[in-house]
């Protein structure tokens, strides 16, 4: 049998010391790792991020090629006190750093980092809404929509450039976009909505022309659009659309002058809001008091109802109408000039006009 010498006792004690130290070191690393894990878990899943300066929310924007780190940096710059390394690695850990949907994201104060990550991963971008109002001049609409801050900021296009970009180079832009409310992802390029509005108007026009009454006076879909724009500007009450359409339809068939003020106004540069007798005598292509037939182009953006009214006028013998000036927006319709003059005296001159 082996006998344990004094040297062996020393060796044994030495080995025990090494084991104890090793266990302590392992324990320290374990506790450190556990502490780091618990801290990271707390930082990502529990810790509520309070935005600086009392802000309740900030907005970050993802464009083509935007990374998770880019969004984290945007959030930090906007006032969210994030650790950029932890936040970026957390995106990667949760698989949310790939295929980030383009658009703007609203981040709320008191969210956790995990909430932030999940929100980006959901693709729940902010939505914008833009309404093209019936009767608006296209140049005014194009200027306003390109200034809307919900769209990506880009150099403004001229009306001619817009038409080229929507696939209709050389087409006069007036009336070519559909009056409607459009929803889009904030930060999107305005061209996408312009293309949508253009193609929607062409569909409306094509549908109306295909289903038109066979005996209407206009000869093609563009003339239908022109007439619809006049009806849009002349209609103060929706119930009058088909009646007003019938007046213009009857006049065109008889070769009568349309004599409609909105066309005259369209041809006046810097119109000041009140039409004068001198305006009616000013010669320009849109003066339907001097030139027979339709004006050369639409004069505004007609709504779908006005397009349908142009395609389906009421069956009447009316040749004249005058606004009743009673606040209803309705018009009085007449078949003869005598009746019309009496209506003018009743509804306009009695109002001091």
PDB file of N, CA, C and O in Angstrom, residues 128-178:
ATOM      1  N   UNK A 128     -50.929  58.226 -44.575  1.00  0.00           N
ATOM      2  CA  UNK A 128     -51.314  59.577 -44.943  1.00  0.00           C
ATOM      3  C   UNK A 128     -52.573  59.542 -45.784  1.00  0.00           C
ATOM      4  O   UNK A 128     -52.895  58.517 -46.391  1.00  0.00           O
ATOM      5  N   UNK A 129     -53.290  60.635 -45.801  1.00  0.00           N
ATOM      6  CA  UNK A 129     -54.507  60.754 -46.617  1.00  0.00           C
ATOM      7  C   UNK A 129     -54.462  62.070 -47.372  1.00  0.00           C
ATOM      8  O   UNK A 129     -54.113  63.108 -46.804  1.00  0.00           O
ATOM      9  N   UNK A 130     -54.797  62.007 -48.635  1.00  0.00           N
ATOM     10  CA  UNK A 130     -54.872  63.234 -49.437  1.00  0.00           C
ATOM     11  C   UNK A 130     -56.148  63.210 -50.259  1.00  0.00           C
ATOM     12  O   UNK A 130     -56.447  62.213 -50.918  1.00  0.00           O
ATOM     13  N   UNK A 131     -56.894  64.311 -50.194  1.00  0.00           N
ATOM     14  CA  UNK A 131     -58.163  64.407 -50.916  1.00  0.00           C
ATOM     15  C   UNK A 131     -58.047  65.378 -52.069  1.00  0.00           C
ATOM     16  O   UNK A 131     -57.648  66.534 -51.891  1.00  0.00           O
ATOM     17  N   UNK A 132     -58.364  64.899 -53.250  1.00  0.00           N
ATOM     18  CA  UNK A 132     -58.489  65.767 -54.426  1.00  0.00           C
ATOM     19  C   UNK A 132     -59.953  66.183 -54.497  1.00  0.00           C
ATOM     20  O   UNK A 132     -60.837  65.338 -54.639  1.00  0.00           O
ATOM     21  N   UNK A 133     -60.197  67.464 -54.382  1.00  0.00           N
ATOM     22  CA  UNK A 133     -61.558  67.984 -54.302  1.00  0.00           C
ATOM     23  C   UNK A 133     -62.109  68.271 -55.695  1.00  0.00           C
ATOM     24  O   UNK A 133     -61.413  68.845 -56.544  1.00  0.00           O
ATOM     25  N   UNK A 134     -63.363  67.887 -55.915  1.00  0.00           N
ATOM     26  CA  UNK A 134     -64.022  68.183 -57.186  1.00  0.00           C
ATOM     27  C   UNK A 134     -64.003  69.683 -57.460  1.00  0.00           C
ATOM     28  O   UNK A 134     -64.232  70.489 -56.557  1.00  0.00           O
ATOM     29  N   UNK A 135     -63.745  70.048 -58.691  1.00  0.00           N
ATOM     30  CA  UNK A 135     -63.764  71.454 -59.080  1.00  0.00           C
ATOM     31  C   UNK A 135     -62.443  72.177 -58.908  1.00  0.00           C
ATOM     32  O   UNK A 135     -62.318  73.348 -59.272  1.00  0.00           O
ATOM     33  N   UNK A 136     -61.444  71.486 -58.347  1.00  0.00           N
ATOM     34  CA  UNK A 136     -60.129  72.097 -58.160  1.00  0.00           C
ATOM     35  C   UNK A 136     -59.405  72.202 -59.498  1.00  0.00           C
ATOM     36  O   UNK A 136     -59.498  71.319 -60.342  1.00  0.00           O
ATOM     37  N   UNK A 137     -58.680  73.286 -59.692  1.00  0.00           N
ATOM     38  CA  UNK A 137     -57.824  73.383 -60.874  1.00  0.00           C
ATOM     39  C   UNK A 137     -56.616  72.467 -60.696  1.00  0.00           C
ATOM     40  O   UNK A 137     -56.025  72.405 -59.621  1.00  0.00           O
ATOM     41  N   UNK A 138     -56.240  71.798 -61.751  1.00  0.00           N
ATOM     42  CA  UNK A 138     -55.180  70.799 -61.655  1.00  0.00           C
ATOM     43  C   UNK A 138     -53.845  71.409 -61.248  1.00  0.00           C
ATOM     44  O   UNK A 138     -53.106  70.818 -60.450  1.00  0.00           O
ATOM     45  N   UNK A 139     -53.505  72.567 -61.768  1.00  0.00           N
ATOM     46  CA  UNK A 139     -52.236  73.192 -61.389  1.00  0.00           C
ATOM     47  C   UNK A 139     -52.175  73.447 -59.890  1.00  0.00           C
ATOM     48  O   UNK A 139     -51.138  73.245 -59.252  1.00  0.00           O
ATOM     49  N   UNK A 140     -53.298  73.910 -59.307  1.00  0.00           N
ATOM     50  CA  UNK A 140     -53.343  74.159 -57.863  1.00  0.00           C
ATOM     51  C   UNK A 140     -53.190  72.854 -57.090  1.00  0.00           C
ATOM     52  O   UNK A 140     -52.484  72.789 -56.072  1.00  0.00           O
ATOM     53  N   UNK A 141     -53.877  71.819 -57.557  1.00  0.00           N
ATOM     54  CA  UNK A 141     -53.795  70.518 -56.906  1.00  0.00           C
ATOM     55  C   UNK A 141     -52.376  69.967 -56.951  1.00  0.00           C
ATOM     56  O   UNK A 141     -51.849  69.469 -55.941  1.00  0.00           O
ATOM     57  N   UNK A 142     -51.724  70.052 -58.108  1.00  0.00           N
ATOM     58  CA  UNK A 142     -50.377  69.511 -58.247  1.00  0.00           C
ATOM     59  C   UNK A 142     -49.389  70.256 -57.359  1.00  0.00           C
ATOM     60  O   UNK A 142     -48.461  69.653 -56.794  1.00  0.00           O
ATOM     61  N   UNK A 143     -49.585  71.552 -57.208  1.00  0.00           N
ATOM     62  CA  UNK A 143     -48.700  72.329 -56.344  1.00  0.00           C
ATOM     63  C   UNK A 143     -48.885  71.927 -54.885  1.00  0.00           C
ATOM     64  O   UNK A 143     -47.911  71.735 -54.153  1.00  0.00           O
ATOM     65  N   UNK A 144     -50.156  71.763 -54.458  1.00  0.00           N
ATOM     66  CA  UNK A 144     -50.427  71.441 -53.059  1.00  0.00           C
ATOM     67  C   UNK A 144     -49.984  70.031 -52.694  1.00  0.00           C
ATOM     68  O   UNK A 144     -49.400  69.807 -51.629  1.00  0.00           O
ATOM     69  N   UNK A 145     -50.267  69.057 -53.555  1.00  0.00           N
ATOM     70  CA  UNK A 145     -49.938  67.680 -53.198  1.00  0.00           C
ATOM     71  C   UNK A 145     -48.430  67.484 -53.128  1.00  0.00           C
ATOM     72  O   UNK A 145     -47.925  66.705 -52.302  1.00  0.00           O
ATOM     73  N   UNK A 146     -47.683  68.208 -53.957  1.00  0.00           N
ATOM     74  CA  UNK A 146     -46.225  68.075 -53.922  1.00  0.00           C
ATOM     75  C   UNK A 146     -45.599  68.825 -52.747  1.00  0.00           C
ATOM     76  O   UNK A 146     -44.408  68.662 -52.471  1.00  0.00           O
ATOM     77  N   UNK A 147     -46.420  69.621 -52.055  1.00  0.00           N
ATOM     78  CA  UNK A 147     -45.946  70.325 -50.862  1.00  0.00           C
ATOM     79  C   UNK A 147     -46.379  69.616 -49.581  1.00  0.00           C
ATOM     80  O   UNK A 147     -46.003  70.041 -48.484  1.00  0.00           O
ATOM     81  N   UNK A 148     -47.179  68.569 -49.712  1.00  0.00           N
ATOM     82  CA  UNK A 148     -47.700  67.857 -48.541  1.00  0.00           C
ATOM     83  C   UNK A 148     -46.561  67.125 -47.825  1.00  0.00           C
ATOM     84  O   UNK A 148     -45.846  66.320 -48.422  1.00  0.00           O
ATOM     85  N   UNK A 149     -46.397  67.397 -46.539  1.00  0.00           N
ATOM     86  CA  UNK A 149     -45.273  66.863 -45.783  1.00  0.00           C
ATOM     87  C   UNK A 149     -45.384  65.377 -45.501  1.00  0.00           C
ATOM     88  O   UNK A 149     -44.409  64.752 -45.059  1.00  0.00           O
ATOM     89  N   UNK A 150     -46.551  64.786 -45.726  1.00  0.00           N
ATOM     90  CA  UNK A 150     -46.686  63.345 -45.518  1.00  0.00           C
ATOM     91  C   UNK A 150     -45.995  62.541 -46.616  1.00  0.00           C
ATOM     92  O   UNK A 150     -45.739  61.349 -46.442  1.00  0.00           O
ATOM     93  N   UNK A 151     -45.714  63.197 -47.738  1.00  0.00           N
ATOM     94  CA  UNK A 151     -44.980  62.537 -48.809  1.00  0.00           C
ATOM     95  C   UNK A 151     -43.476  62.785 -48.637  1.00  0.00           C
ATOM     96  O   UNK A 151     -43.054  63.714 -47.946  1.00  0.00           O
ATOM     97  N   UNK A 152     -42.699  61.945 -49.267  1.00  0.00           N
ATOM     98  CA  UNK A 152     -41.247  62.128 -49.264  1.00  0.00           C
ATOM     99  C   UNK A 152     -40.898  63.461 -49.920  1.00  0.00           C
ATOM    100  O   UNK A 152     -41.429  63.783 -50.985  1.00  0.00           O
ATOM    101  N   UNK A 153     -40.031  64.217 -49.301  1.00  0.00           N
ATOM    102  CA  UNK A 153     -39.662  65.518 -49.844  1.00  0.00           C
ATOM    103  C   UNK A 153     -38.781  65.328 -51.062  1.00  0.00           C
ATOM    104  O   UNK A 153     -37.728  64.681 -51.000  1.00  0.00           O
ATOM    105  N   UNK A 154     -39.223  65.876 -52.186  1.00  0.00           N
ATOM    106  CA  UNK A 154     -38.485  65.774 -53.443  1.00  0.00           C
ATOM    107  C   UNK A 154     -38.662  67.076 -54.219  1.00  0.00           C
ATOM    108  O   UNK A 154     -39.585  67.854 -53.947  1.00  0.00           O
ATOM    109  N   UNK A 155     -37.807  67.329 -55.192  1.00  0.00           N
ATOM    110  CA  UNK A 155     -37.993  68.525 -56.033  1.00  0.00           C
ATOM    111  C   UNK A 155     -39.347  68.476 -56.739  1.00  0.00           C
ATOM    112  O   UNK A 155     -39.787  67.413 -57.182  1.00  0.00           O
ATOM    113  N   UNK A 156     -40.000  69.625 -56.823  1.00  0.00           N
ATOM    114  CA  UNK A 156     -41.317  69.675 -57.463  1.00  0.00           C
ATOM    115  C   UNK A 156     -41.205  69.463 -58.962  1.00  0.00           C
ATOM    116  O   UNK A 156     -40.282  69.956 -59.617  1.00  0.00           O
ATOM    117  N   UNK A 157     -42.173  68.716 -59.474  1.00  0.00           N
ATOM    118  CA  UNK A 157     -42.270  68.513 -60.915  1.00  0.00           C
ATOM    119  C   UNK A 157     -43.241  69.536 -61.503  1.00  0.00           C
ATOM    120  O   UNK A 157     -44.230  69.915 -60.863  1.00  0.00           O
ATOM    121  N   UNK A 158     -42.979  69.957 -62.715  1.00  0.00           N
ATOM    122  CA  UNK A 158     -43.923  70.809 -63.430  1.00  0.00           C
ATOM    123  C   UNK A 158     -45.107  69.954 -63.868  1.00  0.00           C
ATOM    124  O   UNK A 158     -45.007  68.710 -63.909  1.00  0.00           O
ATOM    125  N   UNK A 159     -46.251  70.579 -64.195  1.00  0.00           N
ATOM    126  CA  UNK A 159     -47.385  69.793 -64.691  1.00  0.00           C
ATOM    127  C   UNK A 159     -47.010  68.916 -65.891  1.00  0.00           C
ATOM    128  O   UNK A 159     -47.472  67.787 -66.004  1.00  0.00           O
ATOM    129  N   UNK A 160     -46.168  69.446 -66.766  1.00  0.00           N
ATOM    130  CA  UNK A 160     -45.747  68.675 -67.934  1.00  0.00           C
ATOM    131  C   UNK A 160     -44.912  67.463 -67.520  1.00  0.00           C
ATOM    132  O   UNK A 160     -45.065  66.361 -68.075  1.00  0.00           O
ATOM    133  N   UNK A 161     -44.046  67.654 -66.536  1.00  0.00           N
ATOM    134  CA  UNK A 161     -43.228  66.541 -66.045  1.00  0.00           C
ATOM    135  C   UNK A 161     -44.100  65.490 -65.360  1.00  0.00           C
ATOM    136  O   UNK A 161     -43.848  64.282 -65.494  1.00  0.00           O
ATOM    137  N   UNK A 162     -45.114  65.948 -64.630  1.00  0.00           N
ATOM    138  CA  UNK A 162     -46.026  65.010 -63.976  1.00  0.00           C
ATOM    139  C   UNK A 162     -46.707  64.124 -65.010  1.00  0.00           C
ATOM    140  O   UNK A 162     -46.771  62.895 -64.859  1.00  0.00           O
ATOM    141  N   UNK A 163     -47.208  64.744 -66.081  1.00  0.00           N
ATOM    142  CA  UNK A 163     -47.907  63.964 -67.103  1.00  0.00           C
ATOM    143  C   UNK A 163     -46.975  62.950 -67.754  1.00  0.00           C
ATOM    144  O   UNK A 163     -47.387  61.828 -68.070  1.00  0.00           O
ATOM    145  N   UNK A 164     -45.727  63.328 -67.938  1.00  0.00           N
ATOM    146  CA  UNK A 164     -44.771  62.387 -68.505  1.00  0.00           C
ATOM    147  C   UNK A 164     -44.532  61.215 -67.553  1.00  0.00           C
ATOM    148  O   UNK A 164     -44.476  60.060 -67.971  1.00  0.00           O
ATOM    149  N   UNK A 165     -44.446  61.532 -66.248  1.00  0.00           N
ATOM    150  CA  UNK A 165     -44.166  60.496 -65.258  1.00  0.00           C
ATOM    151  C   UNK A 165     -45.344  59.546 -65.044  1.00  0.00           C
ATOM    152  O   UNK A 165     -45.149  58.372 -64.696  1.00  0.00           O
ATOM    153  N   UNK A 166     -46.576  60.026 -65.243  1.00  0.00           N
ATOM    154  CA  UNK A 166     -47.735  59.139 -65.071  1.00  0.00           C
ATOM    155  C   UNK A 166     -48.035  58.351 -66.336  1.00  0.00           C
ATOM    156  O   UNK A 166     -48.986  57.559 -66.371  1.00  0.00           O
ATOM    157  N   UNK A 167     -47.244  58.592 -67.376  1.00  0.00           N
ATOM    158  CA  UNK A 167     -47.402  57.814 -68.604  1.00  0.00           C
ATOM    159  C   UNK A 167     -48.250  58.469 -69.665  1.00  0.00           C
ATOM    160  O   UNK A 167     -48.756  57.796 -70.562  1.00  0.00           O
ATOM    161  N   UNK A 168     -48.413  59.807 -69.571  1.00  0.00           N
ATOM    162  CA  UNK A 168     -49.217  60.512 -70.564  1.00  0.00           C
ATOM    163  C   UNK A 168     -48.474  61.751 -71.061  1.00  0.00           C
ATOM    164  O   UNK A 168     -48.950  62.875 -70.916  1.00  0.00           O
ATOM    165  N   UNK A 169     -47.304  61.566 -71.668  1.00  0.00           N
ATOM    166  CA  UNK A 169     -46.529  62.726 -72.127  1.00  0.00           C
ATOM    167  C   UNK A 169     -47.280  63.520 -73.180  1.00  0.00           C
ATOM    168  O   UNK A 169     -47.904  62.957 -74.075  1.00  0.00           O
ATOM    169  N   UNK A 170     -47.251  64.848 -73.022  1.00  0.00           N
ATOM    170  CA  UNK A 170     -47.892  65.726 -73.990  1.00  0.00           C
ATOM    171  C   UNK A 170     -49.373  65.957 -73.746  1.00  0.00           C
ATOM    172  O   UNK A 170     -49.980  66.805 -74.407  1.00  0.00           O
ATOM    173  N   UNK A 171     -49.984  65.229 -72.814  1.00  0.00           N
ATOM    174  CA  UNK A 171     -51.407  65.409 -72.519  1.00  0.00           C
ATOM    175  C   UNK A 171     -51.584  66.618 -71.606  1.00  0.00           C
ATOM    176  O   UNK A 171     -50.859  66.776 -70.619  1.00  0.00           O
ATOM    177  N   UNK A 172     -52.548  67.476 -71.926  1.00  0.00           N
ATOM    178  CA  UNK A 172     -52.828  68.632 -71.079  1.00  0.00           C
ATOM    179  C   UNK A 172     -53.357  68.122 -69.737  1.00  0.00           C
ATOM    180  O   UNK A 172     -54.294  67.319 -69.685  1.00  0.00           O
ATOM    181  N   UNK A 173     -52.787  68.562 -68.600  1.00  0.00           N
ATOM    182  CA  UNK A 173     -53.098  67.929 -67.317  1.00  0.00           C
ATOM    183  C   UNK A 173     -54.469  68.236 -66.731  1.00  0.00           C
ATOM    184  O   UNK A 173     -54.960  67.470 -65.885  1.00  0.00           O
ATOM    185  N   UNK A 174     -55.098  69.329 -67.175  1.00  0.00           N
ATOM    186  CA  UNK A 174     -56.364  69.723 -66.541  1.00  0.00           C
ATOM    187  C   UNK A 174     -57.406  68.616 -66.621  1.00  0.00           C
ATOM    188  O   UNK A 174     -57.689  68.072 -67.678  1.00  0.00           O
ATOM    189  N   UNK A 175     -57.979  68.271 -65.470  1.00  0.00           N
ATOM    190  CA  UNK A 175     -59.065  67.305 -65.396  1.00  0.00           C
ATOM    191  C   UNK A 175     -58.656  65.849 -65.463  1.00  0.00           C
ATOM    192  O   UNK A 175     -59.509  64.962 -65.419  1.00  0.00           O
ATOM    193  N   UNK A 176     -57.364  65.577 -65.542  1.00  0.00           N
ATOM    194  CA  UNK A 176     -56.907  64.208 -65.796  1.00  0.00           C
ATOM    195  C   UNK A 176     -56.737  63.356 -64.535  1.00  0.00           C
ATOM    196  O   UNK A 176     -56.379  62.179 -64.630  1.00  0.00           O
ATOM    197  N   UNK A 177     -57.010  63.924 -63.370  1.00  0.00           N
ATOM    198  CA  UNK A 177     -56.832  63.194 -62.112  1.00  0.00           C
ATOM    199  C   UNK A 177     -58.170  63.073 -61.386  1.00  0.00           C
ATOM    200  O   UNK A 177     -58.962  64.009 -61.360  1.00  0.00           O
ATOM    201  N   UNK A 178     -58.411  61.915 -60.797  1.00  0.00           N
ATOM    202  CA  UNK A 178     -59.714  61.624 -60.207  1.00  0.00           C
ATOM    203  C   UNK A 178     -59.867  62.272 -58.837  1.00  0.00           C
ATOM    204  O   UNK A 178     -58.988  62.148 -57.970  1.00  0.00           O
TER     205      UNK A 178
END
